[in-house]
Short mmCIF file of C-alpha atoms in Angstrom, two decimals:
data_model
loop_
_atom_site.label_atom_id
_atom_site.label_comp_id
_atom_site.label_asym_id
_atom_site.label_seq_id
_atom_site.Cartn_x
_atom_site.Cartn_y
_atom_site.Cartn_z
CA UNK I 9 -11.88 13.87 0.78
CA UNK I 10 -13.82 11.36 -1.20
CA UNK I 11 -16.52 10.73 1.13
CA UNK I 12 -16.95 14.59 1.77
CA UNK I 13 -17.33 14.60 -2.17
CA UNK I 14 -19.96 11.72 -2.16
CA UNK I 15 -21.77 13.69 0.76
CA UNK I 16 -22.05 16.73 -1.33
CA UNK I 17 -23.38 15.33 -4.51
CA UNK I 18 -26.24 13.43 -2.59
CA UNK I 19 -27.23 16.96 -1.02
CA UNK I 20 -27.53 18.11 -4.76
CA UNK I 21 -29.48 15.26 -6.00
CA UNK I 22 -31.90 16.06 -3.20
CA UNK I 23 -31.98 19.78 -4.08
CA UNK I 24 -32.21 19.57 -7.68
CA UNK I 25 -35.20 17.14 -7.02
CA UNK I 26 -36.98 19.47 -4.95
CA UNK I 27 -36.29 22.50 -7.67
CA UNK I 28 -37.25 20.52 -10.13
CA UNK I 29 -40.60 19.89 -9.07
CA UNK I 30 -40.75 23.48 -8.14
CA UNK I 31 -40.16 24.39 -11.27
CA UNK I 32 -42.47 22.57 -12.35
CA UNK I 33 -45.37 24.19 -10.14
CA UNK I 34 -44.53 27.85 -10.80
CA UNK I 35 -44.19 26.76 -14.65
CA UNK I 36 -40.88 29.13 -14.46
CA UNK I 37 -38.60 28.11 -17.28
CA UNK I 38 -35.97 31.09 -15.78
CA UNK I 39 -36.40 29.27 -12.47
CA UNK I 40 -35.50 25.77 -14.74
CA UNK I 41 -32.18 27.34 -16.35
CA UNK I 42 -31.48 28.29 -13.22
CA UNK I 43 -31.77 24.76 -12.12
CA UNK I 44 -29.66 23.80 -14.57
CA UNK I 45 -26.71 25.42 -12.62
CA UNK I 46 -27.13 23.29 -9.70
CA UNK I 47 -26.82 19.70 -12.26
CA UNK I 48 -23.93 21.48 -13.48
CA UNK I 49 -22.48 21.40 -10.15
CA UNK I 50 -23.31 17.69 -10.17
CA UNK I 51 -20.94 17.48 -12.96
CA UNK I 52 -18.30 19.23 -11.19
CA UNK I 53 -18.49 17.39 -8.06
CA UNK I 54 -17.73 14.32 -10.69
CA UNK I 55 -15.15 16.22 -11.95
CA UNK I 56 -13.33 16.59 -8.51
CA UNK I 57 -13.95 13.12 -7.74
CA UNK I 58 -11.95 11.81 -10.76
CA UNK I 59 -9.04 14.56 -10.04
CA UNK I 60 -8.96 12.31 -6.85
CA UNK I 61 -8.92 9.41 -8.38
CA UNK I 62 -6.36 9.85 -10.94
CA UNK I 63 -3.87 11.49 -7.89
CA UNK I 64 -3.84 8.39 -6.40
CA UNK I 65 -3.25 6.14 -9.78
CA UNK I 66 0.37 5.43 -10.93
CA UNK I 67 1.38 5.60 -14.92
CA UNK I 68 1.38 1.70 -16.02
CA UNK I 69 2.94 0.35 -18.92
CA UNK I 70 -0.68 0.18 -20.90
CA UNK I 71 -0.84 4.42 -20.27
CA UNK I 72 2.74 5.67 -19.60
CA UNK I 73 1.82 9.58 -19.39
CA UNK I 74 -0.72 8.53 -16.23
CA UNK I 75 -4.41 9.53 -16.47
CA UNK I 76 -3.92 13.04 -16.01
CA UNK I 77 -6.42 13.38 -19.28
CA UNK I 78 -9.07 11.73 -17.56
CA UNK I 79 -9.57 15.48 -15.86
CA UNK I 80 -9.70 17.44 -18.77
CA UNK I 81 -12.27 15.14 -20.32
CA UNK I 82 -14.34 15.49 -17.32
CA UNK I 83 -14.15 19.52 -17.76
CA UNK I 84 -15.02 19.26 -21.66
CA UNK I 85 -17.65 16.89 -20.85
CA UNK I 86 -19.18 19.36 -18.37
CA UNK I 87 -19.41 22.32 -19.61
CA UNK I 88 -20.84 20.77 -23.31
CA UNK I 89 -23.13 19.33 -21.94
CA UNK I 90 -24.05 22.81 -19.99
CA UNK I 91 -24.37 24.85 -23.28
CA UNK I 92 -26.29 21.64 -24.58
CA UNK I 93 -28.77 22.86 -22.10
CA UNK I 94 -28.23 26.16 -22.46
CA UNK I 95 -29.29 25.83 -25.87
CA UNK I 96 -32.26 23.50 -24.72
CA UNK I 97 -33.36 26.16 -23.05
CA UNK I 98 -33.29 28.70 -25.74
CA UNK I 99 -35.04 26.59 -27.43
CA UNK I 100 -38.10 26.42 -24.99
CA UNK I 101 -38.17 30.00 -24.47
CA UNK I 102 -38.19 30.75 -28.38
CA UNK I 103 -41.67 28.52 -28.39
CA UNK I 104 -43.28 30.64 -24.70
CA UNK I 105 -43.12 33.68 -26.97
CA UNK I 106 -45.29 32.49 -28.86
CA UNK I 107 -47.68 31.22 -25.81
CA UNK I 108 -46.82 33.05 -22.81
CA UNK I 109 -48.21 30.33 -20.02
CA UNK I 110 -49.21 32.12 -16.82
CA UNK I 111 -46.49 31.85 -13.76
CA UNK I 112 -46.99 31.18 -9.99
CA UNK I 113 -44.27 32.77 -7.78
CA UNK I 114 -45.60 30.80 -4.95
CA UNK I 115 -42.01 28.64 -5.09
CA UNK I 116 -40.23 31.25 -6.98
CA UNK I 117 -38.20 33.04 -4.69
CA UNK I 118 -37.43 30.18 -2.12
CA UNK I 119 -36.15 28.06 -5.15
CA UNK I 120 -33.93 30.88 -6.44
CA UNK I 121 -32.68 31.15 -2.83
CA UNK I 122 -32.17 27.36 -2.48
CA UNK I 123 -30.36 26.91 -5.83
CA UNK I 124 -28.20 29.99 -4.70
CA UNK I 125 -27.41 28.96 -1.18
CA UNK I 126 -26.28 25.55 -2.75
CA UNK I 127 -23.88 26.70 -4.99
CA UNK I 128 -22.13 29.01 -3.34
CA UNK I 129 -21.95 26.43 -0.48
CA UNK I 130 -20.36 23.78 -2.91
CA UNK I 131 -18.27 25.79 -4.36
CA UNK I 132 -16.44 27.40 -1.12
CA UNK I 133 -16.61 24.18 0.78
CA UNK I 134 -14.86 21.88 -2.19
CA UNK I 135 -11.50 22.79 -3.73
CA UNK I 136 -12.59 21.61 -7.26
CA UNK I 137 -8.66 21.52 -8.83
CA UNK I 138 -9.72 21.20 -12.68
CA UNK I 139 -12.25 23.29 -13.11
CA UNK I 140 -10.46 25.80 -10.59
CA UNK I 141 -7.34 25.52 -12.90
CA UNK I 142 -9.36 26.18 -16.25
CA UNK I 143 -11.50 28.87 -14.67
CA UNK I 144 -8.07 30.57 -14.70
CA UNK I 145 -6.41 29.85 -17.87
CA UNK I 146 -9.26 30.06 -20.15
CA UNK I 147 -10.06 33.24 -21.61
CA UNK I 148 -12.58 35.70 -19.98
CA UNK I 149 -16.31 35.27 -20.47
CA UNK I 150 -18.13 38.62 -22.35
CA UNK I 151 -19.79 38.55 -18.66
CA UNK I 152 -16.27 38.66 -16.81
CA UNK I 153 -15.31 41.84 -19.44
CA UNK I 154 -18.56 43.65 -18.47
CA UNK I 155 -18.48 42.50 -14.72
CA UNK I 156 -14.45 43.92 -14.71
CA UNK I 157 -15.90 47.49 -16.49
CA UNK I 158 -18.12 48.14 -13.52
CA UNK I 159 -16.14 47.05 -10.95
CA UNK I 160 -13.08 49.54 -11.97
CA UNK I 161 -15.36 52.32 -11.78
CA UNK I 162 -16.72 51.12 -8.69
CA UNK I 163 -13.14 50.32 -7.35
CA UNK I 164 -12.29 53.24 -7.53
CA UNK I 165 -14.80 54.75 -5.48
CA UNK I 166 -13.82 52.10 -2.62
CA UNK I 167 -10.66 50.65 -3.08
CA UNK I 168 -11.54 48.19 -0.37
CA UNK I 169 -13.10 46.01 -3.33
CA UNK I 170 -10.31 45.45 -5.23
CA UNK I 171 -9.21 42.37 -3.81
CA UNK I 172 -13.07 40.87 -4.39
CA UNK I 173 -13.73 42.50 -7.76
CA UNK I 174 -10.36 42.27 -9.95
CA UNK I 175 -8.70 41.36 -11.54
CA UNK I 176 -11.41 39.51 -12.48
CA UNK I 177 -14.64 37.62 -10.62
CA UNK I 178 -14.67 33.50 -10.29
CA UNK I 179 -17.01 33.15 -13.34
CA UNK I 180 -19.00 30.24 -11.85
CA UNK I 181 -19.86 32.44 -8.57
CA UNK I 182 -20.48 35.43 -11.04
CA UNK I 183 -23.41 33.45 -13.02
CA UNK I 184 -24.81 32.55 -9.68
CA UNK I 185 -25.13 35.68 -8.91
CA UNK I 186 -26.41 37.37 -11.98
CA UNK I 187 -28.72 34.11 -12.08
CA UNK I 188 -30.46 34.97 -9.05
CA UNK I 189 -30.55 38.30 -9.80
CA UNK I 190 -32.24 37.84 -12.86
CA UNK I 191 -34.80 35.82 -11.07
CA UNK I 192 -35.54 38.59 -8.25
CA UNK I 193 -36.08 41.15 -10.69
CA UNK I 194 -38.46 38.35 -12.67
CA UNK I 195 -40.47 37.64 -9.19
CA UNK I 196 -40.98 41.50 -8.74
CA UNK I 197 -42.44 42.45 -11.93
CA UNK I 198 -44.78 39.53 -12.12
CA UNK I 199 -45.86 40.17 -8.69
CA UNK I 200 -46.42 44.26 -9.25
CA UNK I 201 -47.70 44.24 -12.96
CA UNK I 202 -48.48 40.47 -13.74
CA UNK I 203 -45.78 40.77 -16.83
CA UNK I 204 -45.28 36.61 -17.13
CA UNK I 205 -43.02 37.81 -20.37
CA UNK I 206 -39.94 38.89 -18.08
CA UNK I 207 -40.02 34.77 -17.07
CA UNK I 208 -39.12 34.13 -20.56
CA UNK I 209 -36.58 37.12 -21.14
CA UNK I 210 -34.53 35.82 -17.35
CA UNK I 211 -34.37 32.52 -18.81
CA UNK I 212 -32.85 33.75 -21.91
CA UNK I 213 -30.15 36.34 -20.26
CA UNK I 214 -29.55 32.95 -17.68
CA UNK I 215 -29.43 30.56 -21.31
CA UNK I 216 -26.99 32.86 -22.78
CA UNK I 217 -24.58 33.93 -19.81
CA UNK I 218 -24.19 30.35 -19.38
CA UNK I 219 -23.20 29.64 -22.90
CA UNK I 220 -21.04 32.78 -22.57
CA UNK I 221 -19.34 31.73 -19.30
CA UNK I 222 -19.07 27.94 -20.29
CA UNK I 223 -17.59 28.04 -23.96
CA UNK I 224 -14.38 29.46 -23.24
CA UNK I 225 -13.34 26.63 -21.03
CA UNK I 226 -14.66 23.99 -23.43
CA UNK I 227 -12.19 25.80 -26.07
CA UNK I 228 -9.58 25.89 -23.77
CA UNK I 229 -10.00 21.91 -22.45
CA UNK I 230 -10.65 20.91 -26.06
CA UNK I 231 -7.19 22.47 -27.22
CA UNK I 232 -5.76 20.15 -24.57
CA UNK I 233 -7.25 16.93 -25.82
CA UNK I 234 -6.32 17.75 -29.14
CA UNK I 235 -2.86 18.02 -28.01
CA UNK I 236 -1.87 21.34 -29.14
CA UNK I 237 1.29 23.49 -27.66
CA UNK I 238 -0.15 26.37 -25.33
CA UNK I 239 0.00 29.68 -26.91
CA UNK I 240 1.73 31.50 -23.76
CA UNK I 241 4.56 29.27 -23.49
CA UNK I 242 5.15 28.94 -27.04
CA UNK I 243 7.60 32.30 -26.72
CA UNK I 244 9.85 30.91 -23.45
CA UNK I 245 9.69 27.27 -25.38
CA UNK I 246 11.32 29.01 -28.40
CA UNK I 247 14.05 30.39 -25.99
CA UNK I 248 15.24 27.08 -24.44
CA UNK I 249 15.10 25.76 -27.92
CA UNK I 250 17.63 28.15 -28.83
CA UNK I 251 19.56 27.42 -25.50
CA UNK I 252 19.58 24.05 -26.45
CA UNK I 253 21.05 24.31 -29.70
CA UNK I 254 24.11 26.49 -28.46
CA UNK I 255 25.22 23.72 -25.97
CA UNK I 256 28.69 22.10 -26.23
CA UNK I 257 28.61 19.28 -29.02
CA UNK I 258 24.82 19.89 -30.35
CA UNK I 259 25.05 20.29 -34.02
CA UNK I 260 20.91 20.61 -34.69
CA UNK I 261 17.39 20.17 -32.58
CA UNK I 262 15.38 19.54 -34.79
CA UNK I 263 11.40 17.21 -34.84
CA UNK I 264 10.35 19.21 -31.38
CA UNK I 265 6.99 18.40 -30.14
CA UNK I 266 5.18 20.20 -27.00
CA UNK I 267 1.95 19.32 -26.32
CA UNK I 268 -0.33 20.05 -22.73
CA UNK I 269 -1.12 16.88 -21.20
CA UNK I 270 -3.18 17.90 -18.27
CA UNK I 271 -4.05 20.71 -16.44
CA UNK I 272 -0.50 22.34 -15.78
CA UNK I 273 1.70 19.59 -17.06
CA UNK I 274 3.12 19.70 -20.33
CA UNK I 275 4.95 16.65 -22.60
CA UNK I 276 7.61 17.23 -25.16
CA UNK I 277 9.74 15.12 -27.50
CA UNK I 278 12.69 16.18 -29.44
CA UNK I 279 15.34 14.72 -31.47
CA UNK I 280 19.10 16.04 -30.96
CA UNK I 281 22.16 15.49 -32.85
CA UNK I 282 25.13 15.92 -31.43
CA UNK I 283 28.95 15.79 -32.77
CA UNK I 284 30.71 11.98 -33.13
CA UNK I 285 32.98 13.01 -30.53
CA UNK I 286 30.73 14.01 -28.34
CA UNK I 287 29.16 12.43 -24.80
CA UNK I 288 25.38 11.29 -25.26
CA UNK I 289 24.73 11.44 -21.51
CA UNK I 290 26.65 14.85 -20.83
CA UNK I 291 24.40 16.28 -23.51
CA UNK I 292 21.73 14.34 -22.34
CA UNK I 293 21.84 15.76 -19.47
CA UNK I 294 22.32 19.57 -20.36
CA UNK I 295 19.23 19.23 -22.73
CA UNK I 296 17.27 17.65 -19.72
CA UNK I 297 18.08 20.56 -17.74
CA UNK I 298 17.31 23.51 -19.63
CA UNK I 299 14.00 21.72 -20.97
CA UNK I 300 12.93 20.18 -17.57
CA UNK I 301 11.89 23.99 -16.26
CA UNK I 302 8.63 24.06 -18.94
CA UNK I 303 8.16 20.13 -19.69
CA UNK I 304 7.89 18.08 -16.99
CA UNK I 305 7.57 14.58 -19.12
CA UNK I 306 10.28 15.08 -21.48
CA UNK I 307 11.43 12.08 -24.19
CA UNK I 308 14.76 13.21 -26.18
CA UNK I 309 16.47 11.39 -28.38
CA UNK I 310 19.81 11.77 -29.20
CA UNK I 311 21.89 10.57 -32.33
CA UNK I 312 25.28 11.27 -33.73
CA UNK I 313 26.20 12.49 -36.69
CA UNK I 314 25.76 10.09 -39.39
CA UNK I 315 28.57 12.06 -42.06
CA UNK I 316 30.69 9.24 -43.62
CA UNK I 317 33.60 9.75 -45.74
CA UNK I 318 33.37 9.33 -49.53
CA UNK I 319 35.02 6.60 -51.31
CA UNK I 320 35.97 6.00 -54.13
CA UNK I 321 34.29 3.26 -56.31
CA UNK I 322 34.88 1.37 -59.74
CA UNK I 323 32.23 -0.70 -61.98
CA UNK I 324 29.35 -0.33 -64.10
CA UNK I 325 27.93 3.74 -64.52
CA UNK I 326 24.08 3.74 -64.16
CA UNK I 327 22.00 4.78 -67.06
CA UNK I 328 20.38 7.58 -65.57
CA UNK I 329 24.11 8.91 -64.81
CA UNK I 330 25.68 8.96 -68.69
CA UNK I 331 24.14 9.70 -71.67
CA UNK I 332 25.75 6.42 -73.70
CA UNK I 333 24.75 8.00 -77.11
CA UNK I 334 26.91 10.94 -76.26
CA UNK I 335 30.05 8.44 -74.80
CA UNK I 336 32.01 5.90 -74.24
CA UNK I 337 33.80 3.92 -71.50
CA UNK I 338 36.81 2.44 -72.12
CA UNK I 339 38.97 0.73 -69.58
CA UNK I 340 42.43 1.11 -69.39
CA UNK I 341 44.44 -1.72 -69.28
CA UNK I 342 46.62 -2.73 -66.35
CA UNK I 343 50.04 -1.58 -66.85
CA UNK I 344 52.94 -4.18 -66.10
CA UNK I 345 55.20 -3.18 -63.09
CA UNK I 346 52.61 -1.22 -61.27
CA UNK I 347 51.76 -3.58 -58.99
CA UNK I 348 54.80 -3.17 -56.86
CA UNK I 349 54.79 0.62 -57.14
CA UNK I 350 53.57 3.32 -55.14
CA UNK I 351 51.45 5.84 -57.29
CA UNK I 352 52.39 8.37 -54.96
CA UNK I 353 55.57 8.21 -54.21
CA UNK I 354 56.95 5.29 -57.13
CA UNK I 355 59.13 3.13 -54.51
CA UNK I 356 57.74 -0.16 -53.64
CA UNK I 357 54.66 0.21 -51.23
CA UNK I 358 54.67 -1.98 -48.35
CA UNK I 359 51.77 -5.09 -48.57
CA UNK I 360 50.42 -3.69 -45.52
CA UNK I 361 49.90 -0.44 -46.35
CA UNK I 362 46.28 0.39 -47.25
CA UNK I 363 45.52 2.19 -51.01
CA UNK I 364 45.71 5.90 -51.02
CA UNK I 365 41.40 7.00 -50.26
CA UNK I 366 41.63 10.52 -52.20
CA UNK I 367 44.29 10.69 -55.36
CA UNK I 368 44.05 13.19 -58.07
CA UNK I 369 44.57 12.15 -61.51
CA UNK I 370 46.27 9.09 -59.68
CA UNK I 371 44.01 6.44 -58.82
CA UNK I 372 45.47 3.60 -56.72
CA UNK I 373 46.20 0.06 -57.68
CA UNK I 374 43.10 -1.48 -56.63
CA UNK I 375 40.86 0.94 -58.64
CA UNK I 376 39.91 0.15 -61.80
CA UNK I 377 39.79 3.88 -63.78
CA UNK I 378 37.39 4.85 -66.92
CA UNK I 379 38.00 7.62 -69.28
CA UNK I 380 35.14 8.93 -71.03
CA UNK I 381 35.40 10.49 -74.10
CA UNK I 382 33.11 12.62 -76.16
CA UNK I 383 32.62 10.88 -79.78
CA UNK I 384 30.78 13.35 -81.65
CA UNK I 385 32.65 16.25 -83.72
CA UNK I 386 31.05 19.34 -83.04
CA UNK I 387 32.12 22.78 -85.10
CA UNK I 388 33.31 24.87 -82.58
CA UNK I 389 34.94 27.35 -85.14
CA UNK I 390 38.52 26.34 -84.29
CA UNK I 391 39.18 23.62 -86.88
CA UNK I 392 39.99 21.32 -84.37
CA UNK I 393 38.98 17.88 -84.71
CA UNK I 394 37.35 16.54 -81.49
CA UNK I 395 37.44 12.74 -82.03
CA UNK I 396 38.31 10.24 -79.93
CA UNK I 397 42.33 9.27 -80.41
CA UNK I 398 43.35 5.26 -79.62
CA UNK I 399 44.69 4.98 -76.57
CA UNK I 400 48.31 4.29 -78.16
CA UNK I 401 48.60 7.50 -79.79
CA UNK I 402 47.86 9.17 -76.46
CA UNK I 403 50.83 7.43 -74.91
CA UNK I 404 52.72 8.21 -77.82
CA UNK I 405 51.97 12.25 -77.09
CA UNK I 406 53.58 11.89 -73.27
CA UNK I 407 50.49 10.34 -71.43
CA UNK I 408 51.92 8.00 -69.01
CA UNK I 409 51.81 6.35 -65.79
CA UNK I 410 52.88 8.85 -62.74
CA UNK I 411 56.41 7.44 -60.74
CA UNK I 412 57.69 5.09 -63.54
CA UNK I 413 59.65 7.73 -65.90
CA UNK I 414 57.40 8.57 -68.40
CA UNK I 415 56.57 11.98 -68.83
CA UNK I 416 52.90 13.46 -67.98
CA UNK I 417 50.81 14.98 -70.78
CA UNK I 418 46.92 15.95 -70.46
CA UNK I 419 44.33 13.69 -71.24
CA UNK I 420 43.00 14.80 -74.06
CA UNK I 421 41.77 13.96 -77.75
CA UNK I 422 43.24 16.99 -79.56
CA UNK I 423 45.84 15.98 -81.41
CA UNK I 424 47.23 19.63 -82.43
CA UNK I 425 47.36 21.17 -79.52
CA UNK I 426 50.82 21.14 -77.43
CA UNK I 427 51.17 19.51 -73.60
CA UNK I 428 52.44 21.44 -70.79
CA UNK I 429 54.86 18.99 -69.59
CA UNK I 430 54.90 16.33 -72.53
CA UNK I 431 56.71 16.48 -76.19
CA UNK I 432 55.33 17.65 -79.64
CA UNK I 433 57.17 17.37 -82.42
CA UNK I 434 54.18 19.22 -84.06
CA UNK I 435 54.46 22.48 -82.84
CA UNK I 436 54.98 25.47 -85.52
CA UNK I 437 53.62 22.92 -88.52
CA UNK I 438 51.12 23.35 -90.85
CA UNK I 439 48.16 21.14 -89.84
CA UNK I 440 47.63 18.10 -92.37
#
């Protein structure tokens, strides 16, 4: 394959010398875009030669995903530097309007048929993979659009064509063609009416179909390099997403990333979590499945959940927590005979057993409670007098410890108001 490859580009350096030089003797600029074709299929034959290349190469450690990329450089390459002289060659024939030179069509026609022959030769004879696969998944040329118009009406007239015609023409064979046309109806009219301005219009309908034929695969092999998700799988990668995140044991998929990274191969990472109880390689597995039919170098990580229970904590408050001018904190003292009690259920607790983790109003032995009280009176209307009582009085009212016999009253500064479950000898007198 590789010497067949070799054989075929020295065939076009030979040709493109000889057109060159005819071009340069008929003083045809048409008959040099033209030419321009057959260096382009220079580039293409390089093309196919690195698609062979990289096939037989093995991902290393230095470039893991392979050097599948190496191809779609090749094709960006190419076909920039084809509208480079596309444009080179609008560029000339902007200046012959403004001298027409006189052409020979000695050379003419035998280049054009030459160049043609060539071409069509190189391209039937060598499967060129890349440039095959863009040709396809790029979007049609304004050529292609025009070419498929015609050939509908024409199909149906002879359905026989369909199968040549639509649905739509290899665009490299289709500028070929409408190349060489170009440059038979340019040989005619110089030859009948000596009208050396049809030179200059072929080589700008050649300059421009090649633009027109070439940037749409320079879009579409750009978009690759720059790693972007293809637009017509975006839709079925959605769905397995979806799939994904309804297996057994996935809580979220979330951080997905799809990119093309060669012709026909796409690479993906995602992140998965999953439930603390759940298997990492059954999931694993499942996720690889379902994702495996799209993305065929797939990296997923998976994590559990990383939930962990409150606790609860004693020490200083922050000062971005409390506002201190607005309270206090003032610790309660250790009782005496609580050490040996349960909180919960007040009979001894065992020295092995562990402090209760959630308490309400309770907190166990080895937490060290605050109560934080609001020093400021504020007239609320009520009369009521909203300063902080000493701790004493507060046991006085029925506030006591839970489990040793002491009645439970709320915590709470008001002095006048009666507890639920404590005493007040207060109740029903006048307030001082």
């Amino acid at each position: 394959m590789s010497w067949k490859i070799l054989l075929f580009g020295v065939i076009n350096l030979v040709c493109t010398g000889f057109l060159l030089m005819w071009c340069s003797s008929t003083n045809s600029i048409a008959l040099t875009a033209y030419t321009y074709l057959t260096i382009f299929d220079l580039f293409s034959l390089m093309t196919c030669l690195i698609s062979y290349w990289v096939t037989m190469r093995k991902p290393s450690p230095v470039y893991s995903f392979g050097f599948e990329r190496l191809e779609v450089l090749a094709v960006f390459a190419s076909t920039v530097l084809a509208q480079l002289g596309a444009l080179f060659i609008l560029k000339e024939s902007a200046e012959r309007f403004l001298e027409q030179p006189e052409i020979h069509t000695g050379r003419l026609l035998v280049g054009t048929f030459v160049a043609l022959s060539f071409n069509l030769f190189t391209m039937l004879s060598i499967r060129n993979k890349p440039f095959a696969y863009v040709s396809e998944a790029a979007s049609t040329s304004w050529l292609q659009e025009h070419v498929a118009d015609l050939s509908r009406s024409l199909c149906g007239i002879i359905p026989g064509l369909s199968s040549i015609f639509l649905p739509r023409m290899n665009p490299f064979v289709l500028i070929d063609l409408a190349g060489a046309f170009a440059l038979c109806i340019t040989y005619m009219l110089i030859e009948i009416n000596n009208y050396f301005a049809v030179d200059t219009a072929s080589a700008i309908a050649i300059a421009l179909m090649t633009f027109g034929t070439m940037y749409p695969m320079s879009v579409y092999s750009g978009k690759v390099l720059l790693q972007t998700t293809p637009p017509h799988v975006i839709g079925q990668l959605d769905k397995l997403i979806r799939e994904v995140s309804t297996l057994d044991g996935v809580l979220e998929v979330r951080n997905e990333h799809f990119w093309t990274l060669g012709f026909g191969s796409l690479a993906g990472s995602v992140h998965v979590r999953i439930r603390r109880d759940a298997n990492e390689q059954m999931v694993l597995a499942h996720v690889t499945n379902r994702l495996y039919t799209l993305v065929s170098t797939l990296t997923v990580q998976i994590f559990k959940d990383d939930w962990i229970r409150p606790a609860l904590l004693s020490g200083p408050v922050a000062a971005n927590v409390l506002n201190f001018s607005d309270h206090h904190i003032i610790p309660m003292p250790l009782l005496k005979g609580t050490d040996d009690l349960n909180p919960v259920t007040s009979t001894p607790a065992k020295p092995s057993s562990p402090p209760p983790e959630f308490s309400f109003d309770t907190p166990g032995k080895n937490v060290n409670p605050v109560i934080l009280l609001n020093t400021q009176t504020r007239p609320y209307g009520f009369g009521l007098n909203h300063g902080h009582t000493p701790y004493s009085s507060m046991l006085n009212q029925g506030l006591g410890v839970p489990g040793i016999g002491a009645t439970q009253g709320l915590r709470t500064g008001f002095t006048n108001i009666p507890s639920r479950y404590g005493t007040n000898n207060r109740i029903g007198q006048p307030r001082p």
